[in-house]
Amino acid sequence: GPGGVAPTLPPGATGAPAVGAAGVDGAAASAGGADKSPHGKGVRKYTCRFLIGIENDKEFQVARRIIGAKGANMKRIFKMSEAKLRLRGIGSGYFEGAGQKESQEPLQLCISCTSVDGYRTAVQQVEELLKRVYEEYKMFCRENGMTVPDLQINLSENQLVYSSRGAGGGGGGGGTAAPAASATASCSGRASSVGVSDKASSAASTTAA
């Protein structure tokens, strides 16, 4: 199989690690499996979120820098990976839920992709984009006599999520009862049919070939 972290699925709501994901769908859980599960569970999606770590303000405008002029950065990454990207949370300008309001969670960029290769490409491109933005922010802080923060890539992954919406559905997402579940579940605004444990790490899989 390909290098990097192999997707695994917990057998249930417990925190026990799963080895083969047989409790859900062993065939489709492997990285080399078909895009659609043979048992009609829908399309699998690889999802994650990056916590930005910078509050959006009128001076630096981190949200605009991430999205790019007329969405150029998001469009470029989508064209390279076919991954869906969504900036959400405080200051994102993205309105969600029944009330059509910004989520009160920290600013974050969510990725959803049905292909593992596209997912890895999108993660790599977002990391490079955020590193550039972080350098710009440090320079901005120095020029304005502000404390220069030590910003690091903050990535939380959901290795595998099944969407019951089919290929035409919206972005991915899904979570468990873990504290970060609300953030990952609402990346798409739709709950997935199978919950996946949220494995938080700052560097896991970022070095995958």
Tab-separated table of C-alpha atoms in Angstrom:
chain	number	residue	atom	x	y	z
A	1	GLY	CA	0.000	0.000	0.000
A	2	PRO	CA	1.003	3.667	-0.143
A	3	GLY	CA	3.238	5.162	2.494
A	4	GLY	CA	2.041	7.265	5.353
A	5	VAL	CA	-0.603	6.610	7.956
A	6	ALA	CA	-3.018	3.845	7.013
A	7	PRO	CA	-6.645	4.734	7.708
A	8	THR	CA	-8.148	2.876	10.623
A	9	LEU	CA	-11.627	2.853	12.055
A	10	PRO	CA	-12.649	2.174	15.648
A	11	PRO	CA	-15.047	-0.765	16.035
A	12	GLY	CA	-17.478	1.362	18.003
A	13	ALA	CA	-17.739	4.326	20.294
A	14	THR	CA	-15.018	2.981	22.561
A	15	GLY	CA	-11.529	4.402	22.534
A	16	ALA	CA	-9.946	1.049	21.642
A	17	PRO	CA	-7.810	1.203	18.495
A	18	ALA	CA	-8.994	-0.856	15.541
A	19	VAL	CA	-6.570	-2.913	13.543
A	20	GLY	CA	-8.549	-4.039	10.530
A	21	ALA	CA	-11.728	-1.961	10.644
A	22	ALA	CA	-13.663	-5.150	9.998
A	23	GLY	CA	-16.523	-3.863	12.123
A	24	VAL	CA	-17.312	-1.214	9.522
A	25	ASP	CA	-16.121	-2.245	6.108
A	26	GLY	CA	-12.770	-3.941	5.840
A	27	ALA	CA	-12.637	-3.791	2.049
A	28	ALA	CA	-13.215	-0.083	1.662
A	29	ALA	CA	-11.156	0.827	4.720
A	30	SER	CA	-7.890	-0.076	2.989
A	31	ALA	CA	-6.164	2.723	1.139
A	32	GLY	CA	-6.312	0.735	-2.090
A	33	GLY	CA	-10.034	-0.056	-1.865
A	34	ALA	CA	-12.717	1.230	-4.185
A	35	ASP	CA	-14.020	4.745	-3.733
A	36	LYS	CA	-17.450	3.418	-2.941
A	37	SER	CA	-18.047	0.787	-0.324
A	38	PRO	CA	-19.480	-2.454	-1.724
A	39	HIS	CA	-22.204	-2.442	0.908
A	40	GLY	CA	-23.707	0.886	-0.115
A	41	LYS	CA	-22.416	2.900	2.827
A	42	GLY	CA	-21.744	5.816	0.495
A	43	VAL	CA	-18.526	7.555	-0.446
A	44	ARG	CA	-15.561	7.492	1.916
A	45	LYS	CA	-13.972	10.815	2.738
A	46	TYR	CA	-10.665	11.753	4.308
A	47	THR	CA	-11.148	14.838	6.455
A	48	CYS	CA	-9.100	17.067	8.724
A	49	ARG	CA	-8.994	20.589	10.087
A	50	PHE	CA	-6.233	23.111	10.639
A	51	LEU	CA	-6.640	25.478	13.566
A	52	ILE	CA	-5.288	28.784	12.259
A	53	GLY	CA	-4.163	30.245	15.590
A	54	ILE	CA	-4.536	33.864	14.447
A	55	GLU	CA	-7.691	35.873	15.082
A	56	ASN	CA	-9.098	37.611	12.024
A	57	ASP	CA	-8.867	41.406	12.306
A	58	LYS	CA	-9.074	44.451	10.025
A	59	GLU	CA	-5.332	45.057	10.093
A	60	PHE	CA	-3.809	41.690	9.135
A	61	GLN	CA	-6.954	40.074	7.670
A	62	VAL	CA	-5.746	36.494	8.044
A	63	ALA	CA	-8.925	35.022	6.534
A	64	ARG	CA	-8.434	36.983	3.314
A	65	ARG	CA	-4.766	35.968	3.148
A	66	ILE	CA	-5.694	32.288	3.498
A	67	ILE	CA	-8.495	32.363	0.944
A	68	GLY	CA	-6.574	34.543	-1.504
A	69	ALA	CA	-7.815	37.243	-3.863
A	70	LYS	CA	-11.226	36.122	-5.149
A	71	GLY	CA	-10.570	32.720	-3.574
A	72	ALA	CA	-7.400	32.131	-5.621
A	73	ASN	CA	-5.613	30.009	-2.993
A	74	MET	CA	-8.617	27.751	-2.404
A	75	LYS	CA	-9.231	27.362	-6.144
A	76	ARG	CA	-5.577	26.490	-6.769
A	77	ILE	CA	-5.539	23.794	-4.074
A	78	PHE	CA	-8.883	22.420	-5.275
A	79	LYS	CA	-7.579	22.213	-8.850
A	80	MET	CA	-4.485	20.293	-7.669
A	81	SER	CA	-6.286	17.908	-5.313
A	82	GLU	CA	-10.062	18.047	-5.952
A	83	ALA	CA	-10.364	18.387	-2.182
A	84	LYS	CA	-13.072	20.590	-0.734
A	85	LEU	CA	-11.823	23.323	1.565
A	86	ARG	CA	-13.826	25.480	3.931
A	87	LEU	CA	-12.693	28.251	6.241
A	88	ARG	CA	-15.064	28.382	9.211
A	89	GLY	CA	-15.253	29.716	12.754
A	90	ILE	CA	-14.940	33.190	14.230
A	91	GLY	CA	-13.976	35.750	11.599
A	92	SER	CA	-14.340	33.341	8.664
A	93	GLY	CA	-17.428	34.970	7.168
A	94	TYR	CA	-18.909	31.491	6.706
A	95	PHE	CA	-22.473	31.261	8.025
A	96	GLU	CA	-23.769	27.822	8.981
A	97	GLY	CA	-26.521	26.028	10.844
A	98	ALA	CA	-30.184	26.901	11.128
A	99	GLY	CA	-29.356	30.385	12.384
A	100	GLN	CA	-26.917	31.027	9.508
A	101	LYS	CA	-24.287	32.425	11.845
A	102	GLU	CA	-20.527	32.028	12.141
A	103	SER	CA	-19.528	29.127	14.361
A	104	GLN	CA	-18.152	30.358	17.692
A	105	GLU	CA	-15.200	27.999	17.383
A	106	PRO	CA	-11.669	29.235	16.666
A	107	LEU	CA	-10.875	30.052	13.038
A	108	GLN	CA	-10.103	26.822	11.184
A	109	LEU	CA	-9.682	25.453	7.677
A	110	CYS	CA	-11.401	22.134	6.972
A	111	ILE	CA	-10.389	19.705	4.220
A	112	SER	CA	-12.494	16.895	2.779
A	113	CYS	CA	-11.434	14.587	-0.043
A	114	THR	CA	-12.621	11.224	-1.393
A	115	SER	CA	-9.152	10.291	-2.669
A	116	VAL	CA	-6.232	9.619	-0.335
A	117	ASP	CA	-3.761	11.086	-2.838
A	118	GLY	CA	-5.834	14.234	-3.265
A	119	TYR	CA	-6.184	14.490	0.503
A	120	ARG	CA	-2.418	14.308	1.021
A	121	THR	CA	-1.848	16.892	-1.711
A	122	ALA	CA	-4.366	19.266	-0.137
A	123	VAL	CA	-2.856	18.837	3.353
A	124	GLN	CA	0.633	19.546	2.000
A	125	GLN	CA	-0.537	22.615	0.079
A	126	VAL	CA	-2.457	24.009	3.065
A	127	GLU	CA	0.582	23.517	5.303
A	128	GLU	CA	2.762	25.455	2.855
A	129	LEU	CA	0.118	28.183	2.596
A	130	LEU	CA	-0.199	28.502	6.382
A	131	LYS	CA	3.576	28.598	6.844
A	132	ARG	CA	3.721	31.561	4.447
A	133	VAL	CA	0.854	33.292	6.266
A	134	TYR	CA	2.550	32.644	9.624
A	135	GLU	CA	5.784	34.228	8.379
A	136	GLU	CA	3.813	37.240	7.112
A	137	TYR	CA	2.091	37.528	10.490
A	138	LYS	CA	5.387	37.394	12.399
A	139	MET	CA	6.733	40.168	10.180
A	140	PHE	CA	3.506	42.136	10.737
A	141	CYS	CA	3.903	41.759	14.515
A	142	ARG	CA	7.535	42.885	14.444
A	143	GLU	CA	6.702	45.943	12.336
A	144	ASN	CA	3.891	46.945	14.688
A	145	GLY	CA	5.775	46.375	17.950
A	146	MET	CA	3.598	43.399	18.882
A	147	THR	CA	4.711	40.191	20.582
A	148	VAL	CA	5.766	37.722	17.899
A	149	PRO	CA	3.911	34.437	18.532
A	150	ASP	CA	5.426	30.991	18.011
A	151	LEU	CA	2.882	29.673	15.511
A	152	GLN	CA	2.926	25.987	14.621
A	153	ILE	CA	0.832	23.919	12.201
A	154	ASN	CA	-2.099	22.573	14.236
A	155	LEU	CA	-3.690	19.656	12.393
A	156	SER	CA	-6.446	17.342	13.637
A	157	GLU	CA	-7.273	14.374	11.435
A	158	ASN	CA	-10.263	12.162	10.881
A	159	GLN	CA	-8.677	9.408	8.851
A	160	LEU	CA	-11.808	7.999	7.258
A	161	VAL	CA	-15.426	9.079	7.176
A	162	TYR	CA	-18.313	7.587	5.249
A	163	SER	CA	-20.744	10.058	3.773
A	164	SER	CA	-24.279	8.857	3.244
A	165	ARG	CA	-24.893	11.656	0.776
A	166	GLY	CA	-23.147	10.016	-2.186
A	167	ALA	CA	-20.606	11.534	-4.543
A	168	GLY	CA	-22.684	14.638	-5.185
A	169	GLY	CA	-22.880	15.566	-1.518
A	170	GLY	CA	-21.184	18.479	0.152
A	171	GLY	CA	-17.848	18.536	1.945
A	172	GLY	CA	-16.874	15.793	4.330
A	173	GLY	CA	-16.924	15.787	8.074
A	174	GLY	CA	-17.976	13.655	10.980
A	175	GLY	CA	-16.900	13.032	14.491
A	176	THR	CA	-17.484	11.217	17.709
A	177	ALA	CA	-18.331	12.313	21.217
A	178	ALA	CA	-14.760	13.568	21.605
A	179	PRO	CA	-14.331	17.255	22.544
A	180	ALA	CA	-13.383	18.180	18.987
A	181	ALA	CA	-16.366	16.404	17.459
A	182	SER	CA	-18.468	19.508	17.000
A	183	ALA	CA	-15.704	21.112	14.982
A	184	THR	CA	-15.157	18.234	12.619
A	185	ALA	CA	-18.813	17.307	12.313
A	186	SER	CA	-19.801	20.762	11.214
A	187	CYS	CA	-17.085	21.147	8.593
A	188	SER	CA	-19.786	20.081	6.161
A	189	GLY	CA	-22.833	20.815	8.216
A	190	ARG	CA	-23.892	17.204	7.694
A	191	ALA	CA	-23.258	14.291	10.017
A	192	SER	CA	-21.679	11.256	8.419
A	193	SER	CA	-23.105	7.793	8.734
A	194	VAL	CA	-20.116	6.429	10.641
A	195	GLY	CA	-18.322	8.331	13.383
A	196	VAL	CA	-14.552	8.317	13.355
A	197	SER	CA	-12.285	9.102	16.244
A	198	ASP	CA	-10.561	12.450	16.084
A	199	LYS	CA	-6.825	11.961	16.287
A	200	ALA	CA	-5.235	15.296	17.148
A	201	SER	CA	-1.613	15.881	16.405
A	202	SER	CA	0.560	18.723	15.296
A	203	ALA	CA	2.764	16.698	13.001
A	204	ALA	CA	1.236	13.255	12.357
A	205	SER	CA	1.048	12.357	8.682
A	206	THR	CA	2.537	15.684	7.655
A	207	THR	CA	5.746	13.895	6.770
A	208	ALA	CA	4.001	11.155	4.818
A	209	ALA	CA	5.520	10.629	1.401
